[in-house]
Structure formats: C-alpha cells, structure tokens
Amino acid sequence: MSTRAEKVSIAVIGAGGVGSCFVTQLASLAKSRPSPKLSLIYLAIIDRALYHQDYAPIPLDNALEELDNFGFEPPSISDIIHFLSKAPHKVVVVDNTSSQAIAESYPAFLKGGISIITPNKKAFSGSKELWDQIFSSVGPQGQGPFVYHESSVGAGMPIISTLNDLVETGDRVTRIEGVFSGTMSFLFNSFSPINGEGGSWSASVMRAKQLGYTEPDPRDDLNGLDVARKLTILGRLAGMSIESPTSFPVQSLVPQELSGCSEFLDRLPEFDDRMDKERQEASKANKVVRFVGSLDLAAQKAKVGMEWFEKSHPIAGLEGSDNIISFYTERYGRLPLTIRGAGAGGDVTAMGVLGDLIKILRQI
Ligand code: NHO
C-alpha cells in the first residue's frame, strides 16, 4: 500500500495577472488544508527568482513582497529542473507564464519526477511531437508525475475535465462548438448585441482595450489564434489528430494592411466598414454575429471565425466576456451538454489552476 505524501513542495513560475491570484489562493488553501502540508519552495517572474538552497519555504502570506525585496536573477530552466528534482518532497510546478521555452521543457520536468499544472496553452497547442512527449512522460495514476491544464481552455470552467470524462466513459463526442475567447465574446456582445444597437468595431476594440480585456496588442486576440489554440487542445483530447493551430481555417480580424503596422489602433477606424457590412447582412437575416470555434469530429474538421446566430441561440445571448462551450455527444442526443461562465480573468483562471493542484494532492 502506498503511503500518502505528508508534504508537497510548490514551485510557481510567473506571477502576473493569473500567477498573483494563484499565490493568494494557494496561501488560503495551505491554511485550510493541513495535509499534505504545502510549502512554496520556488517563486519567479521573468527577471527575478526566489528560492533557498536548503528548500526552506517562502512565506506564502507575503511571497510576492519577498520576491520583490529579495529576488535575484533567475537560474536557467535546466538549473531550475535540477534544483527541483533534488527536493526532499514531491514537487508540483505551476507555470503561470506564456513562455514557449518553459512549455517545451515540460518533458524534462516530468522526467525529473516533477508534476506540472498550468493555464499556459503553448505546450498543448504546439507541435504534436511535444504533446506526445509530454503525455508519454506522465507517470502512472495515483503516483505521478502528473500534468493538468484545465485553465488552458475556458479559464476555471470545467471544460477539459468534462471532455475527458465524456471520452473516458465511452461517450462518442460528435461536435464541440462555442465562444472560447473572453475578449472576442466581449467585443461581439457589444458590437452586435441582440437589441440591434452597438457602436463601431474600432470603438468596441478600443473600449475592450481600455477595460483591460484585450492583450496589450489587441491583434493577439483579433487574429483568432487564441481560439485556434484552445480548439487544438480540445480536438486532440477528443482524439482528433490536429497538427497545429494553424493547420485548419482560422479567420483573422486583423486587416492585412495593419498586420505589421505600429499605429494599429489609430488606423483601425479606416476598416470599420468591413465589420459594419457583416453586421448589417446578419441583421437583415434577423441574426447577430459572433466569433466561434467548432470541431466536427465525424468529418475531422476544425474552424474558427465569424458566424451568424439566431437571436434566440444561447451563443447570441452571451453577456460581457462570458464563454460558452457545447459538447454534442451520442449520449446527450439532441441537446448538447453546455457549460457557460466567465471565460477570462485572473481569479477564475487561477481557480482552475488551484483545482488542478487539489486533484494532484488527492492522488499523492
Ligand atoms: P501576465 O500577466 O503577462 O503574467 C505572466 C507572468 O509570467 C509575469 O509575471 C512574467 O514576469 C512571467 N514570466 C514570463 N516569462 C517568464 C519566464 N521565462 N520565467 C519566469 N517568469 C516568466 O499573463 P497572465 O494573464 O497572468 O497569463 C498567464 C498565463 O495564463 C498565460 O499562459 C495565459 O495565456 C494563461 N491564461 C490567462 C488567462 C487570463 O484570463 N489572463 C486565461 C487563460 C489562460 O482564461 C483566460 C483566457 O483564456 C483569456 C483569453 N485572453 C480570452 O479568452 O480572452
């Protein structure tokens, strides 16, 4: 019989919008959950790291202040792996960055016996080779090392765990469809609302940016790649062989003329007529425009782009930056299993990451 771990060490890489919320939530969890004892042994942001050679814990209540005051230049990724793999207790790394280099190191972390939880989409939507390397390095059930990435799709909503349950219990998923981007949801809900009002496209983009809903460069949301990455992850989990997020049709809403230009927001109004036309045509058909992703598992096809929806459709009725994701399956029949809720934001995304940590704690 295996004995339960008495202590689990946590290493947090990245403490921005999601990571700082995660550290706060981790501090509460550590207080409310006496066993296994959780200790933070490594904390880093891009230019600063904090850890002790003897693995002494970093106080969770003021971890970010400690990092600010006492942090030093971060070690290389291979040195981090070396340090963590020698820790006296089981280690879980929380990758709260969007770093490609860290994502590519997951197989090495796992080979060092270190579990990974992350909202970072890069590893799971990158090359199929990396995906295969990661999942072939995961340890046996109940033992680890583990990989969990619930928040890489739909923030804290149970999207990945639901899909895994459907697949593992033998249901046949035929189609997955939804609004996967909080930013795009906000943009289209305000640009093409059910009541027919709504300002210009460029004004919607500027407002979303002012409210902090977009990436620093809104083109990173408008190019559709964030949605394509999420679809790649779900498609692969559902058994589709998707080579990369650029291997299927993805509609970019970045005018080609502005793709490399430094005055993107200033010049965006010049292109408002294109989006106006789309909204008007949808309106003539008594529909609204939304930006959706869909996977057709029978036809093995994926696509991302604008579509028109009846005003009574659940996708048309979304509010704010909500996500909605529907699973069409054999068991669920005509009405899909649908999950709707906040699809972006530090607290809800961090909650999904913390939920993954709890799943690991139950097993080790
Ligand atoms: P930030 O605020 O830029 O923070 C990144 C942190 O990583 C910083 O502390 C930076 O110093 C550190 N960092 C970067 N490279 C590093 C390195 N090499 N070594 C050490 N530290 C390094 O990013 P966020 O917003 O906190 O996001 C963190 C991760 O969560 C990203 O991978 C992001 O894609 C993912 N994520 C964020 C959100 C969100 O709401 N912020 C969501 C999902 C995943 O559910 C959300 C979502 O999908 C939002 C999406 N834009 C949408 O639907 O509209």
XYZ file of N, CA and C in Angstrom, residues 28-261:
702
model
N -4.423 30.665 1.011
C -5.649 30.258 1.732
C -5.751 28.743 1.787
N -5.444 28.090 0.663
C -5.547 26.619 0.637
C -4.599 25.998 1.657
N -3.380 26.552 1.734
C -2.375 25.983 2.646
C -2.856 26.074 4.089
N -3.626 27.144 4.384
C -4.132 27.304 5.763
C -5.293 26.347 6.028
N -6.152 26.190 5.024
C -7.377 25.424 5.277
C -7.170 23.920 5.101
N -6.050 23.522 4.517
C -5.849 22.115 4.226
C -4.572 21.649 4.915
N -4.697 21.068 6.102
C -3.489 20.765 6.876
C -2.630 19.654 6.272
N -3.249 18.754 5.468
C -2.449 17.638 4.974
C -2.760 17.326 3.513
N -1.785 17.081 2.641
C -0.371 17.256 2.933
C -0.035 18.741 3.120
N 1.027 18.981 3.896
C 1.462 20.353 4.137
C 2.037 20.912 2.828
N 1.606 22.125 2.493
C 2.077 22.724 1.234
C 3.161 23.747 1.532
N 4.285 23.649 0.825
C 5.274 24.710 1.023
C 5.776 25.221 -0.319
N 5.872 26.542 -0.397
C 6.344 27.197 -1.622
C 7.865 27.230 -1.562
N 8.514 26.528 -2.503
C 9.986 26.486 -2.433
C 10.667 27.258 -3.570
N 9.851 27.724 -4.538
C 10.455 28.470 -5.657
C 9.392 29.421 -6.188
N 9.787 30.669 -6.404
C 8.859 31.666 -6.968
C 9.653 32.548 -7.920
N 9.139 32.717 -9.129
C 9.895 33.530 -10.092
C 8.982 34.311 -11.012
N 9.472 35.468 -11.447
C 8.890 36.176 -12.586
C 10.011 36.260 -13.622
N 9.780 37.007 -14.674
C 10.730 36.927 -15.796
C 12.165 37.304 -15.401
N 12.298 38.293 -14.499
C 13.654 38.773 -14.217
C 14.051 38.607 -12.752
N 13.333 37.776 -12.019
C 13.590 37.668 -10.581
C 13.143 36.306 -10.078
N 13.949 35.701 -9.226
C 13.553 34.404 -8.655
C 13.913 34.386 -7.176
N 13.191 33.578 -6.424
C 13.482 33.439 -5.002
C 13.405 31.971 -4.615
N 14.476 31.467 -4.024
C 14.483 30.092 -3.509
C 15.674 29.951 -2.576
N 15.643 28.897 -1.754
C 16.737 28.661 -0.821
C 17.347 27.306 -1.142
N 18.680 27.245 -1.113
C 19.370 26.001 -1.475
C 18.910 24.820 -0.616
N 18.489 25.121 0.640
C 18.055 24.024 1.528
C 16.540 23.780 1.437
N 15.889 24.356 0.428
C 14.456 24.173 0.173
C 13.579 24.739 1.297
N 14.115 25.672 2.075
C 13.303 26.304 3.131
C 12.129 27.021 2.470
N 10.929 26.961 3.106
C 9.746 27.548 2.466
C 9.777 29.073 2.402
N 9.189 29.595 1.336
C 8.990 31.044 1.204
C 7.644 31.333 1.870
N 7.566 32.310 2.799
C 6.285 32.553 3.474
C 5.197 32.909 2.464
N 4.083 32.164 2.511
C 3.061 32.337 1.475
C 2.304 33.651 1.608
N 2.169 34.145 2.864
C 1.353 35.344 3.050
C 1.943 36.586 2.398
N 3.273 36.649 2.317
C 3.845 37.818 1.629
C 4.922 37.392 0.627
N 4.588 36.322 -0.102
C 5.552 35.753 -1.051
C 5.959 36.765 -2.133
N 4.969 37.527 -2.629
C 5.295 38.436 -3.738
C 6.166 39.602 -3.266
N 5.926 40.058 -2.016
C 6.783 41.121 -1.460
C 8.201 40.577 -1.256
N 8.287 39.347 -0.759
C 9.618 38.723 -0.547
C 10.367 38.635 -1.873
N 9.621 38.252 -2.915
C 10.250 38.137 -4.247
C 10.762 39.501 -4.691
N 9.942 40.511 -4.455
C 10.309 41.872 -4.822
C 11.568 42.333 -4.078
N 11.603 42.025 -2.777
C 12.702 42.535 -1.939
C 13.969 41.702 -2.047
N 13.801 40.383 -2.142
C 14.990 39.522 -2.031
C 15.272 38.693 -3.284
N 14.467 38.881 -4.330
C 14.655 38.076 -5.547
C 15.978 38.383 -6.225
N 16.484 37.401 -6.948
C 17.734 37.605 -7.695
C 17.546 37.052 -9.100
N 18.589 37.139 -9.893
C 18.459 36.734 -11.296
C 18.047 35.254 -11.402
N 17.025 34.947 -12.210
C 16.548 33.554 -12.241
C 17.575 32.609 -12.860
N 17.624 31.374 -12.376
C 18.516 30.387 -12.996
C 17.970 29.958 -14.359
N 18.766 29.201 -15.099
C 18.293 28.687 -16.391
C 17.233 27.614 -16.124
N 16.471 27.277 -17.158
C 15.412 26.268 -16.966
C 16.037 24.943 -16.532
N 17.162 24.571 -17.112
C 17.754 23.272 -16.725
C 18.231 23.304 -15.272
N 18.708 24.470 -14.802
C 19.094 24.562 -13.381
C 17.868 24.497 -12.459
N 16.760 25.080 -12.928
C 15.525 25.002 -12.117
C 15.123 23.526 -11.986
N 15.152 22.815 -13.108
C 14.742 21.396 -13.090
C 15.670 20.610 -12.166
N 16.966 20.885 -12.262
C 17.935 20.181 -11.419
C 17.624 20.442 -9.937
N 17.433 21.723 -9.600
C 17.151 22.105 -8.203
C 15.885 21.401 -7.699
N 14.820 21.463 -8.509
C 13.536 20.914 -8.044
C 13.556 19.385 -7.981
N 14.306 18.765 -8.895
C 14.299 17.290 -8.908
C 15.040 16.709 -7.701
N 15.846 17.548 -7.026
C 16.582 17.068 -5.833
C 15.830 17.397 -4.531
N 14.641 18.004 -4.653
C 13.899 18.397 -3.443
C 13.528 17.163 -2.623
N 13.456 17.322 -1.300
C 13.178 16.156 -0.459
C 11.725 15.677 -0.522
N 10.832 16.466 -1.138
C 9.418 16.063 -1.212
C 8.958 16.132 -2.659
N 7.743 15.585 -2.903
C 7.208 15.668 -4.266
C 6.985 17.134 -4.635
N 7.247 17.443 -5.896
C 7.187 18.846 -6.327
C 6.150 19.016 -7.434
N 5.374 20.093 -7.328
C 4.459 20.488 -8.402
C 4.897 21.858 -8.903
N 5.148 21.949 -10.205
C 5.482 23.242 -10.807
C 4.213 23.862 -11.361
N 4.022 25.145 -11.075
C 2.866 25.862 -11.598
C 3.399 26.868 -12.611
N 3.163 26.603 -13.889
C 3.658 27.500 -14.923
C 2.572 28.518 -15.251
N 2.715 29.706 -14.683
C 1.747 30.784 -14.939
C 2.314 31.792 -15.930
N 3.168 31.344 -16.816
C 3.728 32.223 -17.845
C 3.057 31.878 -19.174
N 3.437 32.608 -20.223
C 3.038 32.144 -21.556
C 4.322 31.806 -22.325
N 5.330 31.379 -21.580
C 6.635 31.123 -22.177
C 6.662 29.833 -22.996
N 7.138 29.973 -24.229
C 7.293 28.805 -25.108
C 8.419 27.915 -24.582
N 9.497 28.562 -24.101
C 10.663 27.786 -23.649
C 10.304 26.917 -22.445
N 9.523 27.470 -21.524
C 9.129 26.669 -20.356
C 8.202 25.542 -20.815
N 7.274 25.868 -21.703
C 6.356 24.828 -22.215
C 7.146 23.676 -22.840
N 8.169 24.032 -23.580
C 8.955 22.980 -24.245
C 9.778 22.150 -23.265
N 9.906 22.655 -22.048
C 10.676 21.908 -21.041
C 9.814 20.964 -20.198
N 8.515 20.933 -20.437
C 7.663 20.060 -19.616
C 8.155 18.608 -19.603
N 8.530 18.036 -20.769
C 9.005 16.642 -20.710
C 10.188 16.485 -19.754
N 11.078 17.484 -19.730
C 12.247 17.389 -18.835
C 11.821 17.516 -17.366
N 10.873 18.394 -17.080
C 10.349 18.486 -15.702
C 9.775 17.133 -15.289
N 8.943 16.578 -16.175
C 8.272 15.304 -15.837
C 9.294 14.193 -15.634
N 10.309 14.166 -16.493
C 11.345 13.123 -16.351
C 12.085 13.278 -15.026
N 12.132 14.519 -14.496
C 12.741 14.756 -13.181
C 11.768 14.449 -12.047
N 10.606 13.876 -12.359
C 9.632 13.490 -11.332
C 8.762 14.641 -10.863
N 8.784 15.759 -11.608
C 8.077 16.982 -11.180
C 6.750 17.091 -11.936
N 5.648 17.240 -11.177
C 4.330 17.402 -11.813
C 4.156 18.833 -12.312
N 3.232 18.995 -13.273
C 3.017 20.323 -13.863
C 1.534 20.658 -13.870
N 1.209 21.883 -13.432
C -0.133 22.405 -13.668
C 0.024 23.783 -14.305
N -0.871 24.113 -15.226
C -0.649 25.349 -15.971
C -1.870 25.831 -16.741
N -2.024 27.166 -16.836
C -3.013 27.716 -17.768
C -2.377 28.045 -19.125
N -1.078 27.775 -19.260
C -0.326 28.130 -20.477
C -0.708 27.166 -21.613
N -1.229 27.733 -22.702
C -1.719 26.894 -23.796
C -0.605 26.375 -24.706
N 0.577 26.983 -24.601
C 1.616 26.750 -25.612
C 1.980 25.274 -25.796
N 2.160 24.555 -24.671
C 2.651 23.176 -24.804
C 1.626 22.267 -25.455
N 0.349 22.520 -25.180
C -0.694 21.583 -25.600
C -1.248 21.939 -26.972
N -0.922 23.140 -27.438
C -1.394 23.528 -28.761
C -0.215 23.736 -29.706
N 0.972 23.337 -29.271
C 2.145 23.443 -30.136
C 2.241 22.208 -31.023
N 3.462 21.763 -31.255
C 3.618 20.630 -32.168
C 3.054 19.357 -31.537
N 2.597 18.467 -32.414
C 2.044 17.198 -31.934
C 3.154 16.386 -31.263
N 4.380 16.611 -31.725
C 5.527 15.887 -31.156
C 5.691 16.243 -29.672
N 5.576 17.545 -29.353
C 5.701 17.972 -27.955
C 4.569 17.380 -27.118
N 3.363 17.416 -27.660
C 2.201 16.821 -26.982
C 2.493 15.360 -26.625
N 2.976 14.601 -27.629
C 3.249 13.170 -27.403
C 4.348 12.992 -26.357
N 5.374 13.829 -26.423
C 6.475 13.725 -25.442
C 5.960 13.985 -24.031
N 5.087 14.984 -23.906
C 4.564 15.325 -22.572
C 3.752 14.154 -22.019
N 2.790 13.683 -22.833
C 1.891 12.669 -22.268
C 2.545 11.300 -22.136
N 3.651 11.077 -22.844
C 4.342 9.802 -22.626
C 5.275 9.888 -21.407
N 5.476 11.095 -20.862
C 6.334 11.243 -19.679
C 5.531 11.281 -18.379
N 4.186 11.265 -18.508
C 3.344 11.299 -17.309
C 3.435 9.943 -16.611
N 3.428 9.971 -15.272
C 3.564 8.722 -14.516
C 2.233 8.016 -14.350
N 2.247 6.852 -13.707
C 1.008 6.101 -13.524
C 0.029 6.795 -12.590
N -1.277 6.531 -12.827
C -2.371 7.057 -11.984
C -2.044 6.837 -10.505
N -2.289 7.844 -9.688
C -2.085 7.672 -8.251
C -0.637 7.816 -7.827
N 0.242 8.026 -8.754
C 1.657 8.074 -8.403
C 2.348 9.322 -8.982
N 2.041 9.610 -10.222
C 2.626 10.776 -10.874
C 3.993 10.488 -11.470
N 4.687 11.503 -11.982
C 4.262 12.901 -12.052
C 3.040 13.108 -12.960
N 2.307 14.200 -12.667
C 1.055 14.476 -13.355
C 1.163 15.752 -14.197
N 0.244 15.836 -15.176
C 0.083 17.096 -15.914
C -1.396 17.448 -15.911
N -1.729 18.641 -15.461
C -3.113 19.133 -15.555
C -3.095 20.549 -16.120
N -4.065 20.838 -17.000
C -4.075 22.165 -17.635
C -5.505 22.641 -17.869
N -6.364 22.446 -16.854
C -7.786 22.834 -17.001
C -7.945 24.259 -17.512
N -7.162 25.193 -16.959
C -7.378 26.610 -17.300
C -6.811 27.008 -18.656
N -6.274 26.041 -19.393
C -5.802 26.427 -20.733
C -6.988 26.616 -21.686
N -8.177 26.157 -21.308
C -9.401 26.404 -22.092
C -10.506 26.824 -21.123
N -11.127 27.976 -21.380
C -12.304 28.364 -20.591
C -12.020 28.769 -19.162
N -10.836 29.314 -18.890
C -10.454 29.761 -17.535
C -10.748 28.658 -16.517
N -11.494 28.960 -15.447
C -11.715 27.961 -14.394
C -12.870 27.010 -14.687
N -13.556 27.195 -15.815
C -14.717 26.321 -16.090
C -14.257 24.890 -16.355
N -15.062 23.913 -15.944
C -14.637 22.508 -16.109
C -14.820 22.006 -17.540
N -14.022 22.522 -18.450
C -14.154 22.142 -19.864
C -13.325 20.887 -20.150
N -12.046 20.939 -19.786
C -11.161 19.818 -20.102
C -11.557 18.586 -19.287
N -11.875 18.777 -18.002
C -12.242 17.610 -17.189
C -13.543 16.994 -17.697
N -14.475 17.843 -18.161
C -15.744 17.307 -18.692
C -15.475 16.506 -19.968
N -14.669 17.072 -20.851
C -14.371 16.356 -22.098
C -13.665 15.035 -21.799
N -12.701 15.075 -20.882
C -12.003 13.819 -20.529
C -12.979 12.788 -19.971
N -13.924 13.248 -19.140
C -14.909 12.311 -18.577
C -15.780 11.717 -19.684
N -16.218 12.561 -20.618
C -17.060 12.051 -21.715
C -16.311 10.978 -22.491
N -15.058 11.283 -22.837
C -14.272 10.359 -23.666
C -13.956 9.082 -22.879
N -13.502 9.265 -21.634
C -13.066 8.071 -20.875
C -14.224 7.170 -20.475
N -15.440 7.741 -20.373
C -16.577 6.878 -20.019
C -17.224 6.267 -21.267
N -16.657 6.529 -22.428
C -17.103 5.830 -23.629
C -18.188 6.523 -24.426
N -18.489 7.811 -24.089
C -19.452 8.544 -24.926
C -18.745 8.895 -26.242
N -19.556 9.110 -27.287
C -18.941 9.487 -28.562
C -19.228 10.971 -28.797
N -18.181 11.782 -28.728
C -18.341 13.225 -28.938
C -18.350 13.458 -30.446
N -19.419 14.110 -30.934
C -19.508 14.320 -32.382
C -19.128 15.745 -32.781
N -19.411 16.714 -31.886
C -19.128 18.106 -32.239
C -18.892 18.914 -30.967
N -17.968 19.840 -31.047
C -17.753 20.781 -29.943
C -17.810 22.170 -30.563
N -18.611 23.040 -29.962
C -18.794 24.361 -30.565
C -18.900 25.405 -29.469
N -18.399 26.584 -29.716
C -18.613 27.607 -28.700
C -17.848 28.893 -28.921
N -18.013 29.758 -27.937
C -17.266 31.011 -27.882
C -16.170 30.780 -26.849
N -14.944 30.758 -27.317
C -13.821 30.318 -26.484
C -12.958 31.469 -25.993
N -13.210 32.660 -26.509
C -12.355 33.790 -26.134
C -13.163 34.825 -25.375
N -12.734 35.151 -24.158
C -13.412 36.171 -23.369
C -13.357 37.518 -24.087
N -12.217 37.795 -24.696
C -12.048 39.072 -25.388
C -13.004 39.168 -26.578
N -13.031 38.127 -27.403
C -13.903 38.133 -28.586
C -15.364 38.159 -28.167
N -15.673 37.478 -27.065
C -17.050 37.478 -26.576
C -17.455 38.912 -26.246
N -16.615 39.587 -25.463
C -16.910 40.966 -25.076
C -17.081 41.853 -26.315
N -16.168 41.690 -27.279
C -16.192 42.539 -28.476
C -17.490 42.361 -29.258
N -17.864 41.111 -29.515
C -19.044 40.878 -30.353
C -20.342 41.119 -29.582
N -20.356 40.864 -28.267
C -21.570 41.133 -27.495
C -21.859 42.637 -27.489
N -20.792 43.463 -27.553
C -21.058 44.909 -27.573
C -21.195 45.451 -28.993
N -20.516 44.845 -29.954
C -20.594 45.334 -31.344
C -21.902 44.897 -32.027
N -22.348 43.680 -31.731
C -23.532 43.151 -32.412
C -24.523 42.590 -31.380
N -25.057 43.491 -30.515
C -25.951 42.997 -29.454
C -27.311 42.579 -30.018
N -28.048 41.802 -29.221
C -29.346 41.301 -29.711
C -30.309 42.447 -29.988
N -30.202 43.549 -29.203
C -31.160 44.646 -29.394
C -30.857 45.504 -30.625
N -29.846 45.128 -31.394
C -29.591 45.813 -32.660
C -28.758 47.066 -32.539
N -28.490 47.533 -31.303
C -27.638 48.728 -31.202
C -26.174 48.295 -31.294
N -25.275 49.109 -30.852
C -23.846 48.747 -30.947
C -23.119 49.765 -31.781
N -21.933 50.146 -31.294
C -21.176 51.194 -31.977
C -20.290 50.629 -33.078
N -19.266 51.393 -33.413
C -18.372 50.940 -34.484
C -17.451 49.846 -33.935
N -16.891 49.056 -34.868
C -15.989 47.961 -34.477
C -14.751 48.520 -33.772
N -14.167 49.580 -34.351
C -12.923 50.105 -33.757
C -13.183 50.654 -32.353
N -14.388 51.255 -32.152
C -14.711 51.778 -30.807
C -14.838 50.615 -29.825
N -15.421 49.501 -30.290
C -15.542 48.325 -29.397
C -14.161 47.807 -29.017
N -13.263 47.764 -29.998
C -11.908 47.261 -29.712
C -11.209 48.194 -28.726
N -11.374 49.508 -28.947
C -10.692 50.460 -28.050
C -11.250 50.370 -26.632
N -12.559 50.201 -26.519
C -13.178 50.104 -25.193
C -12.683 48.836 -24.483
N -12.633 47.730 -25.238
C -12.175 46.464 -24.644
C -10.736 46.610 -24.153
N -9.936 47.341 -24.916
C -8.544 47.532 -24.508
C -8.469 48.393 -23.239
N -9.277 49.483 -23.237
C -9.276 50.362 -22.039
C -9.699 49.598 -20.787
N -10.641 48.672 -20.942
C -11.131 47.914 -19.785
C -10.204 46.754 -19.414
N -9.132 46.590 -20.163
C -8.147 45.544 -19.852
C -8.567 44.159 -20.322
N -9.545 44.095 -21.264
C -9.995 42.778 -21.738
C -9.112 42.202 -22.837
N -8.319 43.063 -23.483
C -7.517 42.543 -24.599
C -6.069 42.328 -24.142
N -5.338 41.611 -24.976
C -3.888 41.518 -24.796
C -3.325 42.930 -25.002
N -2.090 43.187 -24.510
C -1.521 44.534 -24.719
C -1.612 44.964 -26.191
N -1.349 44.060 -27.111
C -1.579 44.338 -28.530
C -2.835 43.563 -28.940
N -3.979 44.281 -29.162
C -5.249 43.580 -29.424
C -5.189 42.641 -30.631
N -4.194 42.820 -31.494
C -4.087 41.902 -32.643
C -3.896 40.462 -32.188
N -3.297 40.287 -30.980
C -3.090 38.930 -30.474
C -4.413 38.240 -30.121
N -5.476 39.022 -29.912
C -6.804 38.432 -29.733
C -7.514 38.325 -31.076
N -7.378 39.418 -31.887
C -8.165 39.505 -33.119
C -7.706 38.527 -34.198
N -6.479 38.018 -34.070
C -6.000 37.113 -35.145
C -6.579 35.693 -35.028
N -7.371 35.446 -33.999
C -8.066 34.147 -33.887
C -7.201 33.020 -33.357
N -5.921 33.305 -33.135
C -5.003 32.219 -32.758
C -5.280 31.675 -31.349
N -5.716 32.565 -30.449
C -6.024 32.110 -29.080
C -7.145 31.058 -29.127
N -8.162 31.330 -29.956
C -9.265 30.368 -30.096
C -8.761 29.097 -30.786
N -7.920 29.279 -31.799
C -7.394 28.107 -32.525
C -6.570 27.214 -31.592
N -5.828 27.838 -30.675
C -5.038 27.045 -29.715
C -5.965 26.227 -28.817
N -7.046 26.868 -28.345
C -7.981 26.164 -27.459
C -8.652 25.009 -28.197
N -9.023 25.244 -29.474
C -9.645 24.164 -30.261
C -8.663 23.017 -30.486
N -7.400 23.361 -30.710
C -6.373 22.325 -30.913
C -6.308 21.416 -29.684
N -6.327 22.043 -28.503
C -6.252 21.271 -27.258
C -7.456 20.339 -27.142
N -8.666 20.905 -27.338
C -9.869 20.073 -27.175
C -9.934 18.993 -28.248
N -9.570 19.349 -29.477
C -9.608 18.367 -30.570
C -8.686 17.190 -30.279
N -7.490 17.493 -29.817
C -6.541 16.408 -29.508
C -7.065 15.542 -28.365
N -7.632 16.183 -27.340
C -8.155 15.391 -26.208
C -9.314 14.506 -26.661
N -10.053 14.987 -27.669
C -11.195 14.203 -28.152
C -10.761 13.151 -29.175
N -9.479 13.100 -29.467
C -8.969 12.041 -30.347
C -8.684 12.469 -31.772
N -8.837 13.776 -32.070
C -8.523 14.235 -33.431
C -7.020 14.426 -33.562
N -6.539 14.226 -34.764
C -5.113 14.430 -34.967
C -4.913 15.825 -35.579
N -4.697 16.813 -34.714
C -4.525 18.186 -35.215
C -3.050 18.523 -35.137
N -2.483 18.877 -36.261
C -1.037 19.089 -36.325
C -0.622 20.357 -35.572
N -1.395 21.422 -35.774
C -1.048 22.688 -35.104
C -2.244 23.635 -35.204
N -2.232 24.746 -34.431
C -3.379 25.674 -34.513
C -3.452 26.431 -35.831
N -2.448 26.261 -36.671
C -2.528 26.928 -37.980
C -2.784 25.915 -39.094
N -3.126 24.682 -38.703
C -3.334 23.660 -39.734
C -4.810 23.531 -40.142
N -5.658 24.472 -39.689
C -7.065 24.486 -40.117
C -7.491 25.941 -40.312
N -8.659 26.165 -40.956
C -9.023 27.556 -41.268
C -9.292 28.398 -40.021
N -8.578 29.510 -39.929
C -8.743 30.449 -38.815
C -8.921 31.841 -39.411
N -10.064 32.461 -39.140
C -10.307 33.794 -39.695
C -9.671 34.836 -38.783
N -8.784 35.636 -39.355
C -8.182 36.723 -38.578
C -8.996 37.991 -38.810
N -9.241 38.738 -37.734
C -9.966 40.010 -37.874
C -9.003 41.194 -37.901
N -7.725 40.877 -38.091
C -6.731 41.948 -38.244
C -6.644 42.265 -39.739
N -7.046 43.485 -40.135
C -6.911 43.803 -41.565
C -5.463 43.591 -42.013
N -5.320 42.936 -43.160
C -3.965 42.601 -43.622
C -3.067 43.843 -43.689
N -3.702 44.964 -44.076
C -2.953 46.219 -44.224
C -2.364 46.662 -42.885
N -2.939 46.181 -41.752
C -2.486 46.649 -40.433
C -1.706 45.589 -39.670
N -1.368 44.488 -40.343
C -0.774 43.388 -39.575
C 0.590 43.750 -38.999
N 1.377 44.521 -39.721
C 2.697 44.828 -39.160
C 2.848 46.293 -38.816
N 1.719 47.020 -38.691
C 1.865 48.472 -38.586
C 1.806 48.938 -37.131
